[in-house]
mmCIF file of C-alpha atoms in Angstrom:
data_model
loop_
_atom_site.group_PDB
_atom_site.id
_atom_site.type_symbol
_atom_site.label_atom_id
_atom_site.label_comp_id
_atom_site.label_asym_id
_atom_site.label_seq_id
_atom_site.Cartn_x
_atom_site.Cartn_y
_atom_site.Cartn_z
ATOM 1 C CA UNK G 1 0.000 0.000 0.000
ATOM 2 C CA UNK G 2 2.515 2.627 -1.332
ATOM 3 C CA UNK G 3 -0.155 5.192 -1.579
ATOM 4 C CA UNK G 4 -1.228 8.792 0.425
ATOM 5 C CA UNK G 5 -5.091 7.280 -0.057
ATOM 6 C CA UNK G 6 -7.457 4.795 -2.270
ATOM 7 C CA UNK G 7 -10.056 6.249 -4.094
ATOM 8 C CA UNK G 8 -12.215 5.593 -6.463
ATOM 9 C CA UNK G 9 -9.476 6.023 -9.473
ATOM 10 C CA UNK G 10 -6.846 4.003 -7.406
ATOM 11 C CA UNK G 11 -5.303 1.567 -9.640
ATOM 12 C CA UNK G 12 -6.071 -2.157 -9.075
ATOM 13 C CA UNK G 13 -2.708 -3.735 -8.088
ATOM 14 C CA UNK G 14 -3.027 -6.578 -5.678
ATOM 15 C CA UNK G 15 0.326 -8.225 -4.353
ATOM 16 C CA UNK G 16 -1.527 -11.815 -3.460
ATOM 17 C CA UNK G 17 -3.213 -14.323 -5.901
ATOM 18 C CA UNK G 18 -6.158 -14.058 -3.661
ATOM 19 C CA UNK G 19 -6.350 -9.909 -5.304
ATOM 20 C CA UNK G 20 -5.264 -11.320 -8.698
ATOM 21 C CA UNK G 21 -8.160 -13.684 -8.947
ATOM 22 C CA UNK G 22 -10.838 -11.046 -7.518
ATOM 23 C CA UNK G 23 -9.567 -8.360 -10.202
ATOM 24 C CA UNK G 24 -9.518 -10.649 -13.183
ATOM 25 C CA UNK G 25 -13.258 -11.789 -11.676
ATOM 26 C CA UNK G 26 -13.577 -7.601 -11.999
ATOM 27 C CA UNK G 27 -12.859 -7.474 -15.206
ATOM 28 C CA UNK G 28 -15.027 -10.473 -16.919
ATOM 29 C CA UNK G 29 -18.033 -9.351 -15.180
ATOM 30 C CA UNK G 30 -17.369 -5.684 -16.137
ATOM 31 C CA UNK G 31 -16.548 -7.362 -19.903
ATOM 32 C CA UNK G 32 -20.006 -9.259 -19.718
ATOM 33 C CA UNK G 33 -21.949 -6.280 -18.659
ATOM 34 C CA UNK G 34 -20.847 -3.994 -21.558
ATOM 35 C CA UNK G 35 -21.589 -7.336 -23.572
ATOM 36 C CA UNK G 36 -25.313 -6.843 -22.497
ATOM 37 C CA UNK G 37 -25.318 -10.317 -20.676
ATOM 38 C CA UNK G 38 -25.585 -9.797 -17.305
ATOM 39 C CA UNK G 39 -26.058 -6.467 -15.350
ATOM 40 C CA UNK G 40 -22.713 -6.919 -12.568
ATOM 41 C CA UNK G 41 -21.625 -4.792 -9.941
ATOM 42 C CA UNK G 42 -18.464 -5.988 -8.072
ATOM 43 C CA UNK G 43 -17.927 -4.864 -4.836
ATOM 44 C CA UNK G 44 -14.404 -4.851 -3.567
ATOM 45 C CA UNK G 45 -14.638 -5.866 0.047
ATOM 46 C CA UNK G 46 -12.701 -4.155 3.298
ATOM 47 C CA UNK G 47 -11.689 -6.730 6.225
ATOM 48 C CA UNK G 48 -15.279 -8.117 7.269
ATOM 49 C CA UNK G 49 -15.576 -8.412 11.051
ATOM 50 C CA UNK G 50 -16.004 -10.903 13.134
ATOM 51 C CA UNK G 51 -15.831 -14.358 10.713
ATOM 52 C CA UNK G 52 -16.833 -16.928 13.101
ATOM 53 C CA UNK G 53 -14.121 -18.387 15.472
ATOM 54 C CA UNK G 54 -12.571 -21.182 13.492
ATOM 55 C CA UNK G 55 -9.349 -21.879 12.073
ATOM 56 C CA UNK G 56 -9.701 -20.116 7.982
ATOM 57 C CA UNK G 57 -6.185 -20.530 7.306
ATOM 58 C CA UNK G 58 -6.446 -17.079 6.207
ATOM 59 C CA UNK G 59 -3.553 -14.385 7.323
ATOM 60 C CA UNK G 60 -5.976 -11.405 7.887
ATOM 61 C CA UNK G 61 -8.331 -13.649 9.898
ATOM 62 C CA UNK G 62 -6.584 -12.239 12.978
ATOM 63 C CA UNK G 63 -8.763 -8.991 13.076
ATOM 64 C CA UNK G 64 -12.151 -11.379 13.796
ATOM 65 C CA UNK G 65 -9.850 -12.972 16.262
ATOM 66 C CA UNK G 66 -9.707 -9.990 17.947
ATOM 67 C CA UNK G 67 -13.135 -9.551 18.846
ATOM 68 C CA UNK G 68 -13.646 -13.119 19.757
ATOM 69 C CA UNK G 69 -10.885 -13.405 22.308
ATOM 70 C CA UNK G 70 -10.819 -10.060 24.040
ATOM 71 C CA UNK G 71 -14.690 -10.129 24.071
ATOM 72 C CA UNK G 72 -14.561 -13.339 25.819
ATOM 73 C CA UNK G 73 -11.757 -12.299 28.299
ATOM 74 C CA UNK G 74 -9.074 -14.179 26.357
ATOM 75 C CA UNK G 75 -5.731 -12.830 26.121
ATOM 76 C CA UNK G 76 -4.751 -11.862 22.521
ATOM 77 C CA UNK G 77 -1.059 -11.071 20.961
ATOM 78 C CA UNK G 78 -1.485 -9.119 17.537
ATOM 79 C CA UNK G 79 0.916 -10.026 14.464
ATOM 80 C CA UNK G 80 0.501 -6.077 13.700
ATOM 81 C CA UNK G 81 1.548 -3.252 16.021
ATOM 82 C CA UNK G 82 -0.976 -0.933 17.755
ATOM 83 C CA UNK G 83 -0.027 1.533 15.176
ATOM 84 C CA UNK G 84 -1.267 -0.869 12.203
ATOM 85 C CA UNK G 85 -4.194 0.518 9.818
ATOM 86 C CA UNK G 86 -7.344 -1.280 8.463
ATOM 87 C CA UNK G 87 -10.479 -0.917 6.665
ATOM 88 C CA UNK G 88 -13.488 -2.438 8.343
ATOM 89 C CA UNK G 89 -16.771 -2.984 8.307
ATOM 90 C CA UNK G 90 -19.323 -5.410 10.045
ATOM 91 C CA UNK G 91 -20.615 -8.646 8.794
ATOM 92 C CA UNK G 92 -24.190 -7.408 8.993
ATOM 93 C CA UNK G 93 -23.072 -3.842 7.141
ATOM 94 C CA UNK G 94 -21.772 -6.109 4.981
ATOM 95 C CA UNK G 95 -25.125 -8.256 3.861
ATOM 96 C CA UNK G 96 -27.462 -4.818 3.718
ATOM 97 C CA UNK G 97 -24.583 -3.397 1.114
ATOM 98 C CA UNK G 98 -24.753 -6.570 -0.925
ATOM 99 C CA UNK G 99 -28.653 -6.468 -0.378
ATOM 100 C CA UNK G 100 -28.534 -2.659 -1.493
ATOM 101 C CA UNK G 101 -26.172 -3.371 -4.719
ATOM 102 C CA UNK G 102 -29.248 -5.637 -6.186
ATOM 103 C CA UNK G 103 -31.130 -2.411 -6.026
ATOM 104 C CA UNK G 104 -28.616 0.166 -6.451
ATOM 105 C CA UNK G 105 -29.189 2.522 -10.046
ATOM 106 C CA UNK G 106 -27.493 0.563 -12.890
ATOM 107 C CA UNK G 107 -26.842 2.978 -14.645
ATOM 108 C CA UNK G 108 -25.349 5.211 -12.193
ATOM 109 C CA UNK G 109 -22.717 2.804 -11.697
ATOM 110 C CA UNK G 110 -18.985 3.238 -13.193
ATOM 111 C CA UNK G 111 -17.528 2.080 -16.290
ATOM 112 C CA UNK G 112 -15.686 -0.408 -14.540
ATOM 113 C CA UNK G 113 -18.803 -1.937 -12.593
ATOM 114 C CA UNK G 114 -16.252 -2.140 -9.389
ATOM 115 C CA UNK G 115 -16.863 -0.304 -6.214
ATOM 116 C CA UNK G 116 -14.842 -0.350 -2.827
ATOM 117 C CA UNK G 117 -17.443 -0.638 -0.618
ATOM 118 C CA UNK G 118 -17.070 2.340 2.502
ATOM 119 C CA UNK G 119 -15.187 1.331 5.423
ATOM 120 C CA UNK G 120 -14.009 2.859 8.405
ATOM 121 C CA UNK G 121 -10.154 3.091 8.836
ATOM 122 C CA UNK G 122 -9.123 2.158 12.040
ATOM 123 C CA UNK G 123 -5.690 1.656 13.907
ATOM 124 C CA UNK G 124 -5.265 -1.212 16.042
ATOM 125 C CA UNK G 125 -4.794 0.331 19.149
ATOM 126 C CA UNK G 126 -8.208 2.552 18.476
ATOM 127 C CA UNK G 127 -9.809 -0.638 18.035
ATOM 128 C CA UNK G 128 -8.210 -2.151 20.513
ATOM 129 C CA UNK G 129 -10.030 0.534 23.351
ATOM 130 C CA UNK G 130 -13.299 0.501 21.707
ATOM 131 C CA UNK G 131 -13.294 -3.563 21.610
ATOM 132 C CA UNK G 132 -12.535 -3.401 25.288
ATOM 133 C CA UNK G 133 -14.626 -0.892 26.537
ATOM 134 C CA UNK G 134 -17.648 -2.472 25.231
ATOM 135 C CA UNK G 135 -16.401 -6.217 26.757
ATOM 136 C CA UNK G 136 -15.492 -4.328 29.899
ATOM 137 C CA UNK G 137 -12.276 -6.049 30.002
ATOM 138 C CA UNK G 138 -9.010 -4.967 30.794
ATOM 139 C CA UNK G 139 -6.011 -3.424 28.705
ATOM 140 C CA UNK G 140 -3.773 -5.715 29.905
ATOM 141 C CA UNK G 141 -5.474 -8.810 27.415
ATOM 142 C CA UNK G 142 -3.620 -7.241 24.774
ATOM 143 C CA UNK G 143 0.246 -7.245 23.538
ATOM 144 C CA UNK G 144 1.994 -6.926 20.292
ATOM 145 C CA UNK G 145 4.531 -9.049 18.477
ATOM 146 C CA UNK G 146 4.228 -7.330 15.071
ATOM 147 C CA UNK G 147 5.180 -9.629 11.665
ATOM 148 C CA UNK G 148 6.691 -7.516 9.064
ATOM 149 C CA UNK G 149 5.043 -9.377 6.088
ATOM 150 C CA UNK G 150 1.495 -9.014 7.864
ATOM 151 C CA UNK G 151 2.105 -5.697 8.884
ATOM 152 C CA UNK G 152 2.397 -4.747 6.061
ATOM 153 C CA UNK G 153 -0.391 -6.555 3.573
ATOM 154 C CA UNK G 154 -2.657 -6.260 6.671
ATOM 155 C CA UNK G 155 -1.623 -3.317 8.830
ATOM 156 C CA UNK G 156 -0.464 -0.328 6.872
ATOM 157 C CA UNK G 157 -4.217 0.897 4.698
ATOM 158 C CA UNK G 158 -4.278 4.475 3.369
ATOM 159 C CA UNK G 159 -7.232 6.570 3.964
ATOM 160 C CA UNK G 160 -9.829 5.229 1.683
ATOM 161 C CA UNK G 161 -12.594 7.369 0.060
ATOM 162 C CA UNK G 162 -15.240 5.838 -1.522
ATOM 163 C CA UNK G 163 -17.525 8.723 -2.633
ATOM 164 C CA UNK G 164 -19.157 6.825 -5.694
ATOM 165 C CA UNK G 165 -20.535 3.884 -3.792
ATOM 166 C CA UNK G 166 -21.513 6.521 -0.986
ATOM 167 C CA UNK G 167 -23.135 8.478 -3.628
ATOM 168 C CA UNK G 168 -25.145 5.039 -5.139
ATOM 169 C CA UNK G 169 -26.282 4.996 -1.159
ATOM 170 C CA UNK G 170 -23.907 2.315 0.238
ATOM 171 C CA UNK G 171 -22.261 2.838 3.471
ATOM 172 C CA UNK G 172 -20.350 1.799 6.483
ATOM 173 C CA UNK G 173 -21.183 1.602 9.955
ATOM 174 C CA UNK G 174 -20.557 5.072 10.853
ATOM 175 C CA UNK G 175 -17.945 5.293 13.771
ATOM 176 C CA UNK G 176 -15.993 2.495 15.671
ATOM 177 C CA UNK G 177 -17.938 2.080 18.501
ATOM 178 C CA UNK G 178 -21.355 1.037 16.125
ATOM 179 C CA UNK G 179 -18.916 -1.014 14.230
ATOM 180 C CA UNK G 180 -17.639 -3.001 17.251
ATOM 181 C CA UNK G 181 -21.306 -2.543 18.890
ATOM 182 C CA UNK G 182 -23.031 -4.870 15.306
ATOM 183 C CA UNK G 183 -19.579 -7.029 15.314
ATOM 184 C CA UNK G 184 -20.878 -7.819 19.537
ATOM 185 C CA UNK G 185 -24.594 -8.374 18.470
ATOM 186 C CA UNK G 186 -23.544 -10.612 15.621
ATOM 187 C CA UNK G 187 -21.055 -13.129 17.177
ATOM 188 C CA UNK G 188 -23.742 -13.206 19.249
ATOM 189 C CA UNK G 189 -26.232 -14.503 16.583
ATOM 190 C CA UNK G 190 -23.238 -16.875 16.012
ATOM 191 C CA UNK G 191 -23.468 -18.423 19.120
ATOM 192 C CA UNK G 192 -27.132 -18.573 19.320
ATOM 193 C CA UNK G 193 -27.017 -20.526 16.283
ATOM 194 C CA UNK G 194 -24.406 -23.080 17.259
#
């Protein structure tokens, strides 16, 4: 992320096959569209919070691991320092933007049919206090062994601005503590359901 902030015109320029595969995905649906054989929208997705506590195998799965352990009193060591920057958004933000994007104006929608969805940006040790003031647990559940390589594919986001898909009426959830307040009521829709 060697940039002052994403926007809109940003580039696509992912360093990890996951990226590759979602931007070639980009482009074929964006191809089809202007084709006339389907009517796409992709969304490009922030870090969606929490997943459900189980092993993903996935490097970034550490922010939903977050939430789990420190919620449940569980002490937590981050791979990414306190000063490390994300985009987030909730899991239930995340289904009423997908919901919205069946909706959204088609024809309002860029050339290239892609949108970053809006996210807030966050650093660690912001989310850190918020996560723990609404578990009512202690600062001292937390320490930091940061891992250069995750640092910095997972830890080091530029502002984002996402004024087209803000425009077409998606959103985020507004400030950190609403964001950590849905991630709380949805792990515990999670566990109801286990």
């Amino acid at each position: 992320h060697n940039v002052e902030a994403v926007d809109d015109e940003t580039p696509v320029a992912p360093e990890l096959f996951y990226g590759a595969h979602k931007a070639m995905a980009e482009i074929w649906l964006a191809a089809l569209t202007r084709r006339g054989a389907i009517d796409a929208v992709s969304l490009r997705l922030p870090g969606i919070v929490a997943r459900p506590r189980a092993p993903s195998g996935m490097t970034s799965a550490f922010w939903s691991d977050l939430f789990h352990a420190l919620g449940s009193g569980e002490r937590f060591v981050s791979p990414v320092s306190a000063k490390a920057t994300t985009w987030l958004l909730s899991r239930m933000r995340t289904v009423e933007n997908i919901l919205h994007a069946l909706t959204a104006d088609s024809a309002a929608m860029p050339e290239s049919r892609a949108l970053a969805l809006p996210a807030l940006r966050c650093e660690m040790a912001d989310l850190v206090k918020a996560i723990l003031n609404h578990a009512g647990q202690n600062e001292d559940l937390i320490s930091y062994a940061p891992d250069d390589p995750v640092e910095r594919i997972f830890g080091s986001y530029p502002p984002l601005i996402t004024n087209k898909a803000r425009a077409l009426g998606f959103c985020d959830d507004g400030d950190l503590e609403t964001l950590v307040r849905n991630v709380f009521a949805d792990i515990e829709i999670q566990k109801a359901e286990q």
